[in-house]
Coordinates of C-alpha atoms in Angstrom, one line a residue:
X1 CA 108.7 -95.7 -73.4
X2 CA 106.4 -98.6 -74.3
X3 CA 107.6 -99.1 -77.3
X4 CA 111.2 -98.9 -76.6
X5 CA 110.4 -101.9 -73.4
X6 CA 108.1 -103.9 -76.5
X7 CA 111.0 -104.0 -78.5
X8 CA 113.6 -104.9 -76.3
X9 CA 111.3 -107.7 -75.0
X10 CA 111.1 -109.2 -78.4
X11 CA 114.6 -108.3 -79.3
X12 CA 115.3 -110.3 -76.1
X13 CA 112.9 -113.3 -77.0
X14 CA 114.7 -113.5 -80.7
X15 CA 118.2 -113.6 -78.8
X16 CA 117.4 -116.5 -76.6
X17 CA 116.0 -118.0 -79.8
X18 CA 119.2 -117.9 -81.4
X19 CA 121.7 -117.8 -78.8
X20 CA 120.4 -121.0 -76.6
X21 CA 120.7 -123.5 -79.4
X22 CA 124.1 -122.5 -80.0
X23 CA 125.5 -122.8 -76.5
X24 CA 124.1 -126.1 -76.6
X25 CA 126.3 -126.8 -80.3
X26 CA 129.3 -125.3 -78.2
X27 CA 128.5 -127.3 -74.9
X28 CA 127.6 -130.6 -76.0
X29 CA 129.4 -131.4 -80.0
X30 CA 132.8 -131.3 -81.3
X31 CA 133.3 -130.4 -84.7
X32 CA 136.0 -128.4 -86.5
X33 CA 136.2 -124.7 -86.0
X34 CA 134.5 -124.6 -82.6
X35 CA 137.3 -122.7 -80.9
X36 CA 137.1 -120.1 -83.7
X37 CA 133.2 -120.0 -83.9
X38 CA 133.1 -119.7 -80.0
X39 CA 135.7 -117.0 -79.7
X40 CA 133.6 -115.0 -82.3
X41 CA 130.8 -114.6 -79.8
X42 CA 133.1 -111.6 -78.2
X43 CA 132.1 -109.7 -81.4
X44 CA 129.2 -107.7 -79.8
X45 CA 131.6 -106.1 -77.3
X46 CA 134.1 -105.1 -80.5
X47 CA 131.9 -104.6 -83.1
X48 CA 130.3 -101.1 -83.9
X49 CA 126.5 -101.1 -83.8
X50 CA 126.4 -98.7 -86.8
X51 CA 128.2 -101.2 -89.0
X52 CA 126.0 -103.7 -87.9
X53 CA 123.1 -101.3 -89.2
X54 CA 124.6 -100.3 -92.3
X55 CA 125.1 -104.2 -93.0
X56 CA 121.4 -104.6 -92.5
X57 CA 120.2 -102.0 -94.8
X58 CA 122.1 -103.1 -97.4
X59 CA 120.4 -106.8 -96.4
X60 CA 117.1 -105.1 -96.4
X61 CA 117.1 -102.2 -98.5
X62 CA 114.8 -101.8 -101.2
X63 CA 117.6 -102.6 -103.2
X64 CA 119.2 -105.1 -101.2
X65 CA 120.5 -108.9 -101.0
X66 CA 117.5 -109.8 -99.9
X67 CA 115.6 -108.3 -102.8
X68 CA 117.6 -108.6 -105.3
X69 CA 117.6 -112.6 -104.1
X70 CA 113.8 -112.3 -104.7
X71 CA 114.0 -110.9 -108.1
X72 CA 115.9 -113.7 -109.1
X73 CA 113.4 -116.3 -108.8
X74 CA 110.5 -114.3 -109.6
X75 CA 109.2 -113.1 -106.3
X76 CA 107.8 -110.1 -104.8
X77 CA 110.4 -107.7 -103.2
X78 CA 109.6 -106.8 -99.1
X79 CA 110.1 -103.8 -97.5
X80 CA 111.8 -104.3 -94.3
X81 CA 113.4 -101.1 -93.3
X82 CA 111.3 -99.2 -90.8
X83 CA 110.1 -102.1 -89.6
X84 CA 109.8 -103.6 -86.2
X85 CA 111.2 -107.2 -87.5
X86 CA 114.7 -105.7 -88.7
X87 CA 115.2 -103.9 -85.3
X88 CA 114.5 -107.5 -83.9
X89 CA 116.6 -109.2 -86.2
X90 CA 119.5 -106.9 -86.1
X91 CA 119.3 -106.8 -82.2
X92 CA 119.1 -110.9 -82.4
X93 CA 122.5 -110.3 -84.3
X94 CA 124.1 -108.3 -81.7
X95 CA 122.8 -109.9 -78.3
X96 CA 122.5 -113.8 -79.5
X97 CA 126.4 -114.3 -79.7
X98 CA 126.3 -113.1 -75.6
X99 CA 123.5 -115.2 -74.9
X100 CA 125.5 -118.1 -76.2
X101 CA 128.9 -117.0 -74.2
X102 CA 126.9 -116.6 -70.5
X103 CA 125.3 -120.2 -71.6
X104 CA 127.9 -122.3 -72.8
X105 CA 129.7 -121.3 -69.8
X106 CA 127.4 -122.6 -67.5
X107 CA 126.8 -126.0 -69.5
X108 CA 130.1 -126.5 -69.4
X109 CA 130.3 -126.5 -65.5
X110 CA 127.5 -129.0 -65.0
X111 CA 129.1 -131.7 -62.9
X112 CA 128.5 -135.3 -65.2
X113 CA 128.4 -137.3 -62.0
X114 CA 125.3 -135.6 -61.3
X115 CA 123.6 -136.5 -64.5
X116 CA 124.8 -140.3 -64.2
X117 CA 123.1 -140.4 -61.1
X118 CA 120.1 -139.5 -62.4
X119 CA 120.1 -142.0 -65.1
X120 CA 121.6 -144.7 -62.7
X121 CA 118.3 -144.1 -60.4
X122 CA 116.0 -144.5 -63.6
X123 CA 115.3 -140.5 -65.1
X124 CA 115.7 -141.0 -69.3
X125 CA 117.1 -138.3 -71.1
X126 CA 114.8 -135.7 -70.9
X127 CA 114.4 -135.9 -67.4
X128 CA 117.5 -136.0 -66.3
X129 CA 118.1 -132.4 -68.4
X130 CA 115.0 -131.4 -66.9
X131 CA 115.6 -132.0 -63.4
X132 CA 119.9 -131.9 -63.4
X133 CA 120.9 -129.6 -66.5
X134 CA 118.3 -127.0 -66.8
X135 CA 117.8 -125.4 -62.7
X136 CA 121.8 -124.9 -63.3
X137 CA 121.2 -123.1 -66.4
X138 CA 118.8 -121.1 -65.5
X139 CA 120.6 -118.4 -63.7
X140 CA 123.3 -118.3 -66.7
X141 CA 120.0 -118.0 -69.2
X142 CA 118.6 -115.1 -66.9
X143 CA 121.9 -113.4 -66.6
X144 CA 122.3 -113.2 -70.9
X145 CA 118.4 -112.1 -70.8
X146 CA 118.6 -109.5 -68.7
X147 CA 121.7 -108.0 -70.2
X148 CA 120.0 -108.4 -73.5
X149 CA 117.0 -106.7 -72.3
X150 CA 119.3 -103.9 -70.8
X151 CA 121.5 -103.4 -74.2
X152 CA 118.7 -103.3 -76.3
X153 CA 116.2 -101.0 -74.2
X154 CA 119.3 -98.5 -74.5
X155 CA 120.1 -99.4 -78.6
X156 CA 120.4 -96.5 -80.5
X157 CA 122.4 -96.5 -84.2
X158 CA 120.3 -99.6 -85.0
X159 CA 116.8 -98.2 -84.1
X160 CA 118.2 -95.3 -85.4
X161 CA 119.1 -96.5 -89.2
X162 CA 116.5 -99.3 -89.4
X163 CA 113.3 -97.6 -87.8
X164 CA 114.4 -94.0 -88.3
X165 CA 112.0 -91.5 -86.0
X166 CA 108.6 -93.0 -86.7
X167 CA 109.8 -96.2 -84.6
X168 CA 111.4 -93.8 -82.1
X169 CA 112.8 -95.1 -78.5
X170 CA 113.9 -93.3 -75.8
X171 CA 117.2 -93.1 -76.5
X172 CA 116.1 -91.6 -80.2
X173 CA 113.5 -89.4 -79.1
X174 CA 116.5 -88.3 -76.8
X175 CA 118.3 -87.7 -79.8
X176 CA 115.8 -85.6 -81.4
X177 CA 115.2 -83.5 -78.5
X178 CA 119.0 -82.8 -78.4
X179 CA 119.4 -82.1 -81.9
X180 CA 116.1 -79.8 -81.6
X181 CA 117.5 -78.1 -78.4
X182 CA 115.3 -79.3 -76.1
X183 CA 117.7 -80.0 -73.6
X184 CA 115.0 -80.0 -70.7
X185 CA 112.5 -82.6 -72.1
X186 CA 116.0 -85.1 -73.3
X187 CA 116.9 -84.5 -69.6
X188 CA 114.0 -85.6 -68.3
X189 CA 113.4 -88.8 -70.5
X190 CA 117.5 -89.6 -70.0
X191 CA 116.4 -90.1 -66.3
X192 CA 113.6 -91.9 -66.7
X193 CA 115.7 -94.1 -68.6
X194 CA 118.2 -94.2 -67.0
X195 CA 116.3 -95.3 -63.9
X196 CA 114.9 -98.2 -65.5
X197 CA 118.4 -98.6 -66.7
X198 CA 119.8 -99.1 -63.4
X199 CA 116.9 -101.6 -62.0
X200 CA 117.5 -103.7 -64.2
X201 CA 121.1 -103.7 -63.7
X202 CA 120.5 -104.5 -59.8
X203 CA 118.3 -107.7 -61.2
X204 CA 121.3 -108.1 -63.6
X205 CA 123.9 -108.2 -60.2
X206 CA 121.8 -110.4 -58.4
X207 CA 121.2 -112.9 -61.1
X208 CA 125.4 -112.6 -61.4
X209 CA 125.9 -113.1 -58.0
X210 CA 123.3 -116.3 -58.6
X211 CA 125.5 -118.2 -61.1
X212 CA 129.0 -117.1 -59.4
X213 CA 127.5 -119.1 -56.0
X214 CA 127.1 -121.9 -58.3
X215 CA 130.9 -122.7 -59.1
X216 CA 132.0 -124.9 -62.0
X217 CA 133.4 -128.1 -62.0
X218 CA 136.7 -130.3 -63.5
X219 CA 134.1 -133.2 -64.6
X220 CA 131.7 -131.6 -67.3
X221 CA 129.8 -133.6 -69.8
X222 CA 131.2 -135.2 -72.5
X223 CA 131.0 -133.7 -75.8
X224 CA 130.1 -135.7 -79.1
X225 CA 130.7 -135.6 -82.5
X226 CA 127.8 -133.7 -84.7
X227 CA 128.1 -136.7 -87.3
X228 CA 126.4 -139.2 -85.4
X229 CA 128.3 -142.8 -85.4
X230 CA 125.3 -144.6 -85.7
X231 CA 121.8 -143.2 -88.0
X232 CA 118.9 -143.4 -85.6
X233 CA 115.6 -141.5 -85.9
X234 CA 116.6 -139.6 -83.4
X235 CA 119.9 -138.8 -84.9
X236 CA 118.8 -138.0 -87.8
X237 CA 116.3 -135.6 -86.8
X238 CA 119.0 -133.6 -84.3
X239 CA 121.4 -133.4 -87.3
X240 CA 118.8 -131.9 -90.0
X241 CA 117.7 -129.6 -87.0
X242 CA 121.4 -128.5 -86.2
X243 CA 122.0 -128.1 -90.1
X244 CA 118.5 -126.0 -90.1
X245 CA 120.0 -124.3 -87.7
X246 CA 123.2 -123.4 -89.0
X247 CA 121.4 -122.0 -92.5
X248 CA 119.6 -119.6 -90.2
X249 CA 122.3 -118.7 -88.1
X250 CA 124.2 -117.8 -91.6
X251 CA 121.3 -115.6 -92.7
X252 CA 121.4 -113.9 -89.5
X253 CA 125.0 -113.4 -88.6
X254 CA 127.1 -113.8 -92.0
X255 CA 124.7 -112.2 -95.1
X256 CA 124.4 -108.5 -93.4
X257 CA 128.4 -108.5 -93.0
X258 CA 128.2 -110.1 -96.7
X259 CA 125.8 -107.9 -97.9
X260 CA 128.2 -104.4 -96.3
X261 CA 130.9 -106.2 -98.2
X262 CA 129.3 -107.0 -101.9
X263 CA 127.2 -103.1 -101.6
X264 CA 130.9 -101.3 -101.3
X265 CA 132.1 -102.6 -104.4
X266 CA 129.4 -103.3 -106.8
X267 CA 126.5 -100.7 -108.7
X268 CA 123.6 -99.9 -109.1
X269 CA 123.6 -102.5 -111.8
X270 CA 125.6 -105.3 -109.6
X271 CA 128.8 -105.1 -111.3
X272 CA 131.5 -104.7 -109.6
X273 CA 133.0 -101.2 -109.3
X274 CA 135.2 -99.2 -106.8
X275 CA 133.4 -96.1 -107.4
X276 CA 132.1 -96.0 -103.9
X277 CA 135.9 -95.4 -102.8
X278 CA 136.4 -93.7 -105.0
X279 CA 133.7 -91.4 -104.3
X280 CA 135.8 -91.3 -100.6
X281 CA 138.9 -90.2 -101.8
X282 CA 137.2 -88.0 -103.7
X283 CA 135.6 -86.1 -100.9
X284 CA 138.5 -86.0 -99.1
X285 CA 140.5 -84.0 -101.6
X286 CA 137.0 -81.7 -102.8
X287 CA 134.5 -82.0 -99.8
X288 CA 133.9 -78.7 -98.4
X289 CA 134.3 -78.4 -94.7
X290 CA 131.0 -79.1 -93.1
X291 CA 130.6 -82.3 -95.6
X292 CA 132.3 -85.8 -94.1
X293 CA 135.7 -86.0 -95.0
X294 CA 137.1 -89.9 -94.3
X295 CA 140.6 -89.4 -93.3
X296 CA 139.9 -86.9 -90.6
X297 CA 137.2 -89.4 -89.1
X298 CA 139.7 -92.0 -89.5
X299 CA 142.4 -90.0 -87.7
X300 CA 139.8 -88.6 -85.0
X301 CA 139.1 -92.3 -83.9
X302 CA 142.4 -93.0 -83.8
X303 CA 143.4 -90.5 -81.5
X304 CA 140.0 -90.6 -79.5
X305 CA 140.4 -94.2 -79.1
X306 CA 144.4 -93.2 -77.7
X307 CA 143.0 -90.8 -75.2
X308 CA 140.4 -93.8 -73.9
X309 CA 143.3 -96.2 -73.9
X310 CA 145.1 -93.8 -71.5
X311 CA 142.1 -93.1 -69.5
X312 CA 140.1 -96.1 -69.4
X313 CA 143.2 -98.9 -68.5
X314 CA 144.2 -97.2 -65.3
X315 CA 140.6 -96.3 -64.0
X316 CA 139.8 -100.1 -65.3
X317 CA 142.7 -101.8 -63.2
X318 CA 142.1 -99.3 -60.2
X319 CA 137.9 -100.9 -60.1
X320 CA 139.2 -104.0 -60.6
X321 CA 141.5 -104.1 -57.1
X322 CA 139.0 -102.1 -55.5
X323 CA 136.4 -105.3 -56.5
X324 CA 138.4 -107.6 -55.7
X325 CA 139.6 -106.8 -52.1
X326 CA 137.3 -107.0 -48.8
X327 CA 136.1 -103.8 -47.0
X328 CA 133.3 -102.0 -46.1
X329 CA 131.7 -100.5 -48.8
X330 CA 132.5 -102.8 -51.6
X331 CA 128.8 -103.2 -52.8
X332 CA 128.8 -99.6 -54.1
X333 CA 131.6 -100.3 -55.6
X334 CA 130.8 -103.1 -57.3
X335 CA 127.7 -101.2 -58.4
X336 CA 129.7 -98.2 -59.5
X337 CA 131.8 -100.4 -61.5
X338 CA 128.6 -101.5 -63.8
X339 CA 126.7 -98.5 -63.9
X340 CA 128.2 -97.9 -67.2
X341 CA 126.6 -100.8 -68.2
X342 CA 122.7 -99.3 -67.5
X343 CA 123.7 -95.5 -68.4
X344 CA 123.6 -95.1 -72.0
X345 CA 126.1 -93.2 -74.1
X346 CA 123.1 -90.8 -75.4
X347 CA 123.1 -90.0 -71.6
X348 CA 126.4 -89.8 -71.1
X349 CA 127.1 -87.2 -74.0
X350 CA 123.4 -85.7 -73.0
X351 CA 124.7 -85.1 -69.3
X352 CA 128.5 -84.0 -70.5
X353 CA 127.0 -81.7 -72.8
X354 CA 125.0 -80.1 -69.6
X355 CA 127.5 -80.3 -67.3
X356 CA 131.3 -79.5 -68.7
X357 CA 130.7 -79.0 -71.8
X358 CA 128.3 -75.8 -71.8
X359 CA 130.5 -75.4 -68.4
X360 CA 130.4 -75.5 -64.5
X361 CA 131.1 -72.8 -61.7
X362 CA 133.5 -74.1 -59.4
X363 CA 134.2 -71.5 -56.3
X364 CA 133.5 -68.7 -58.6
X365 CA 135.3 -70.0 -62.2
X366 CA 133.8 -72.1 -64.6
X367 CA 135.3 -74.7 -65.9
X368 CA 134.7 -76.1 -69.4
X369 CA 136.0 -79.4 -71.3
X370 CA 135.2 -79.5 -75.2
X371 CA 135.7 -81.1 -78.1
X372 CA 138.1 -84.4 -77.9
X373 CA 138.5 -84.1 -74.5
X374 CA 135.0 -84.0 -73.8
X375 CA 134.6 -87.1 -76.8
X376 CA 137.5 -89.2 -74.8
X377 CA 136.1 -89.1 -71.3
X378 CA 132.4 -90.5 -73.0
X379 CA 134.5 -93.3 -74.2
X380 CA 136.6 -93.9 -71.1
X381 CA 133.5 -93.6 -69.2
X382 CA 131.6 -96.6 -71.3
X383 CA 135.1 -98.6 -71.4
X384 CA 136.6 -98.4 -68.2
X385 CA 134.1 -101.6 -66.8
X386 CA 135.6 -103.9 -69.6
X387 CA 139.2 -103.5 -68.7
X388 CA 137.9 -104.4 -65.3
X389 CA 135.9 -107.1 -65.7
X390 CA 139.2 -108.6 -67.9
X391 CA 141.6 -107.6 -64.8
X392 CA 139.5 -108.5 -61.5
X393 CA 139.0 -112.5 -62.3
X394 CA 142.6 -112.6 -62.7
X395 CA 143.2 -110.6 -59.1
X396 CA 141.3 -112.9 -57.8
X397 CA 142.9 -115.5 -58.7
X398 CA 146.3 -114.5 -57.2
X399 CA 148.0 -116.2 -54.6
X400 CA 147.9 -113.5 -51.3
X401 CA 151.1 -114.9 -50.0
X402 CA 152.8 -113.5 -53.1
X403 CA 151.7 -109.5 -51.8
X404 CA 152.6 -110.4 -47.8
X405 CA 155.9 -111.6 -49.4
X406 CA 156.6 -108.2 -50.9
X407 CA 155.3 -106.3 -47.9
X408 CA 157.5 -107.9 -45.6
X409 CA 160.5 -107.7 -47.8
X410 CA 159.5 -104.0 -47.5
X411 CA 157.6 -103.1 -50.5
X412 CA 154.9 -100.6 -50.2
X413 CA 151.1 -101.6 -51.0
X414 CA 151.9 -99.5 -54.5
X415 CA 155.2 -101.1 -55.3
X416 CA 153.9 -104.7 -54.3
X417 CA 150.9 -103.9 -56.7
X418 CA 153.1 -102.8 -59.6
X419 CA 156.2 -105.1 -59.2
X420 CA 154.1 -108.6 -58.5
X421 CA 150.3 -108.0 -59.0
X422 CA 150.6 -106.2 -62.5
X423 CA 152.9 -108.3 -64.0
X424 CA 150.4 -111.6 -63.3
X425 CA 147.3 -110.4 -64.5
X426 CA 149.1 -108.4 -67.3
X427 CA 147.1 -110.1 -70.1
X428 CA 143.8 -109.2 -68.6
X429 CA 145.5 -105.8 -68.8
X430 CA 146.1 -105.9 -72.5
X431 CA 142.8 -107.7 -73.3
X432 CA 141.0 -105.1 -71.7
X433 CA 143.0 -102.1 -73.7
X434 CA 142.1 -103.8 -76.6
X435 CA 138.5 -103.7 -75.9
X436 CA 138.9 -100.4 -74.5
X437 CA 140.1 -99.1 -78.1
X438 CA 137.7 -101.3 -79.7
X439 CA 135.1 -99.3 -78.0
X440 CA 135.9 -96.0 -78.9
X441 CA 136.7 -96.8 -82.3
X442 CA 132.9 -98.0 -82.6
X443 CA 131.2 -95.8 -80.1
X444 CA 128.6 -93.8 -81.5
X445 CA 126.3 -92.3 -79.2
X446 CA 127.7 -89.7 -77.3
X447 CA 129.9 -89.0 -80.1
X448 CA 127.2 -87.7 -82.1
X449 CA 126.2 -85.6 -79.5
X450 CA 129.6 -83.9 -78.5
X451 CA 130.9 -83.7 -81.6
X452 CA 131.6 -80.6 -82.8
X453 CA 131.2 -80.2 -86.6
X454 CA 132.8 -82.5 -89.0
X455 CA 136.1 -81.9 -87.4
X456 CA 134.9 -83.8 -84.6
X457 CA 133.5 -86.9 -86.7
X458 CA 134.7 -90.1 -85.7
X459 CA 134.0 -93.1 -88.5
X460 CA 131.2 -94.6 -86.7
X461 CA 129.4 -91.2 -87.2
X462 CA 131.0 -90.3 -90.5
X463 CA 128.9 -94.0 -91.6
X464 CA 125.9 -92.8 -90.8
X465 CA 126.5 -89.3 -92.3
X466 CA 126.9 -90.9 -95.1
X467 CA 124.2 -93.4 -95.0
X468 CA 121.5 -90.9 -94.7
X469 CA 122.5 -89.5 -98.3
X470 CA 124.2 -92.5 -100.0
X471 CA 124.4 -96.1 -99.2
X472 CA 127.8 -97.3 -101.2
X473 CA 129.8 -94.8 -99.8
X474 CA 128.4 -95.7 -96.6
X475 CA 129.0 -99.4 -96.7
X476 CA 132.9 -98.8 -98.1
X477 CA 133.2 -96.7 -94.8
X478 CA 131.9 -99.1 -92.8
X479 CA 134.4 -101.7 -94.6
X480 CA 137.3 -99.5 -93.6
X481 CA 135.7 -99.6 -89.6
X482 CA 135.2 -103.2 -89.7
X483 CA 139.0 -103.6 -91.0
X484 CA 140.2 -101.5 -88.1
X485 CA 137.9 -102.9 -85.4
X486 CA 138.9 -106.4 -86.7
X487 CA 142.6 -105.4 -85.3
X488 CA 141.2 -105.0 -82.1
X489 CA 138.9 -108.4 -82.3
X490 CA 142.1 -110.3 -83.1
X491 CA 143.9 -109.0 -79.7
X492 CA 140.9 -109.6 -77.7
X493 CA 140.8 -113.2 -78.9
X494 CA 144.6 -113.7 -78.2
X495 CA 144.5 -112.3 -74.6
X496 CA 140.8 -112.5 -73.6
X497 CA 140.0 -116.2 -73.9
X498 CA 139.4 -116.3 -70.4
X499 CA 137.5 -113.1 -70.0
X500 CA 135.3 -112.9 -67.2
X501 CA 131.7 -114.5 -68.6
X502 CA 130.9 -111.0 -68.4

């Protein structure tokens, strides 16, 4: 437990590190490619932790980039698998992008007029950020903190593959307990997890609820070009620390996706081969039937992430009216709508496997769900809150008059809801199917603990089968996740701009 609330601390800290500077790139410059750049910080929500993992291995393997790099010039290789810094890095590669999205948002909504007050009544430059620009920041910065701490106290594929079970957390310990059929002692540490879990989603709301109060603004401050116009001392120094910063920033974020990419298709030797592939299609033809065959894992995700599409988009759409109308009661509602958010999948497959998977008595029968259905309502469960969190902004948005209209032309609340309401926020809708089959096409955690055998293996799992034995094949199966979760990227991007700040 202590271990697992040091990392995330310092997974957090490295986030911030990385993730502040850039909202300020976003917030404040212009440059080419912003749009693109800014619309990749969505990528944590669509891109599989495992691939993320397998990228970093083959960054940081003993025969990796990074070493290999070393070699060249005549250095010592390091080891940094197993090691506290790659869980940080790796987490810093998953979080940071977030941290930058909840911030840039904010900066972007600080009122100018407010700022040229301050200078007008004598504050320089500093002062005037630290007195105007930072208090409004400061909710947005805790909001991207907090879910940082919150995803990464509850990481599992990454701590998994890059500190294996000496550098255990709770969720892997979990893990091991499960796979050792200690169900009772997984149980127990899933709750204290998943209490932890939940108070810090409750700071998480209230922090929301913070920066929401706060509104935004149609006069934000002017961006400027990167390039200064004019080469002062201070310019100078701002654009050798932005380009300083954009060479880490491509060490962080572009080598470990690099690094999956060069390991599928070269040797042991460096030159380029397909043999890993190869070594797939292989398999698939002579891999006996316990061993990880690709194009049933590839099939399985497929139809998993079908079932969650069906599942998740209407239970999605149904939170997000229920959030976004006034009753009593909408609190827990609101809260039951992010709870998936602090429950992790390890204790979402822990607590299906408990529950309707080993079976439940109802009035006398018991009733038990397996296999893919079982698989399909972990996914659903962990992407139902991102279809609503796409939809409910755009409810509440909509014009009331437009559902009175309807009701007194004689439409029912349904018919008003599907007819009008549905129709206007329909790109929410499809933005949030996207991510809900982005999702389940990466989920990993409770999939390796409902699935059944190798029939059951989704890609995500089939990766880290793989990369427990052999690396190339591992990283050419991650290439063919990262293709198909791309697809899903490029639909988020088209119908998500506007996504809800999270």
């Amino acid at each position: 437990i202590w271990f697992t609330a040091k990392q995330a601390f310092y997974s957090t800290l490295a986030s911030l590190a990385l993730g502040l500077p850039a909202a300020w790139l976003f917030a404040r410059f212009e440059f080419r490619g912003r749009e693109t750049l800014r619309s990749l910080t969505i990528l944590p929500f669509v891109m599989p932790s495992i691939m993320v993992a397998v990228g970093f291995v083959a960054t940081f393997g003993r025969n990796g980039t990074l070493n290999r790099t070393l070699s060249l010039f005549g250095l010592p290789t390091v080891e940094l698998l197993f090691t506290l810094e790659a869980i940080i890095i790796a987490h810093a590669f998953y979080n940071a992008p977030l941290v930058a999205r909840i911030v840039t948002a904010a900066w972007e909504s600080v009122d100018a007029r407010a700022v040229e007050t301050a200078r007008s009544l004598g504050a320089n430059p500093y002062r005037a950020f630290r007195d105007v620009v930072l208090p409004q920041l400061l909710p947005s910065i805790g909001v991207g903190a907090t879910l940082t701490f919150i995803f990464t106290f509850a990481s599992f594929p990454i701590v998994l593959a890059l500190g294996g079970f000496q550098l255990a957390t709770i969720e892997v310990f979990v893990f091991a307990k499960v796979r050792d059929l200690a169900y009772a002692e997984a149980a127990s540490l899933a709750v204290i997890e998943t209490v932890i879990s939940l108070t810090l989603t409750a700071v998480y709301l209230r922090y929301e609820a913070t920066q929401r109060a706060a509104g935004g603004t149609a006069n934000p401050l002017p961006r400027r070009s990167v390039v200064p116009e004019t080469w002062t001392t201070k310019a100078a120094l701002q654009t050798v620390g932005i380009a300083g910063y954009s060479v880490v920033v491509g060490l962080v974020f572009v080598v470990p996706i690099a690094s999956m990419l060069l390991a599928s298709v070269t040797g042991g030797d460096g030159s380029l081969t397909l043999t890993h592939y190869a070594f797939l299609a292989e398999r698939q033809v002579t891999g006996a039937s316990f061993q990880v065959k690709p194009l049933p894992a590839i099939w399985n995700s497929l139809i998993f992430a079908v079932g969650t599409l069906l599942v998740a988009v209407p239970m999605g759409v149904t939170m997000a009216v229920l959030t976004t109308r006034q009753y009593r009661g909408r609190t827990l509602i609101d809260a039951l709508a992010m709870a998936p958010f602090a429950v992790s999948g390890i204790v979402v497959g822990l607590g299906l496997l408990r529950g309707l998977v080993f079976g439940v008595d109802v009035f006398g029968t018991r009733i038990r769900v397996t296999g893919a259905l079982a698989i399909v309502a972990a996914h659903a469960v962990g992407a139902y809150p991102f279809v609503t969190r796409n939809v409910a902004p755009l409810f509440s948005r909509l014009d009331g008059r437009l559902v009175e209209s309807a009701r007194s032309l004689g439409a029912t609340r349904t018919r008003a809801l599907l007819d009008i309401e549905l129709p206007l926020v329909w790109t929410g809708v499809v933005a949030g199917a996207a991510f809900a089959v982005a999702i389940s096409i990466g989920e990993f955690d409770s999939t390796i603990i409902l699935a059944e055998g190798s029939g059951s293996f989704t890609m995500p799992v089939a990766v880290e089968r793989l990369l427990g034995r052999r690396l190339g094949p591992a990283t050419a199966m991650g290439c063919v996740l990262l293709f198909v979760t791309s697809l899903s990227f490029l639909v988020v991007d088209r119908f998500g701009g506007r996504w809800g700040e999270l």
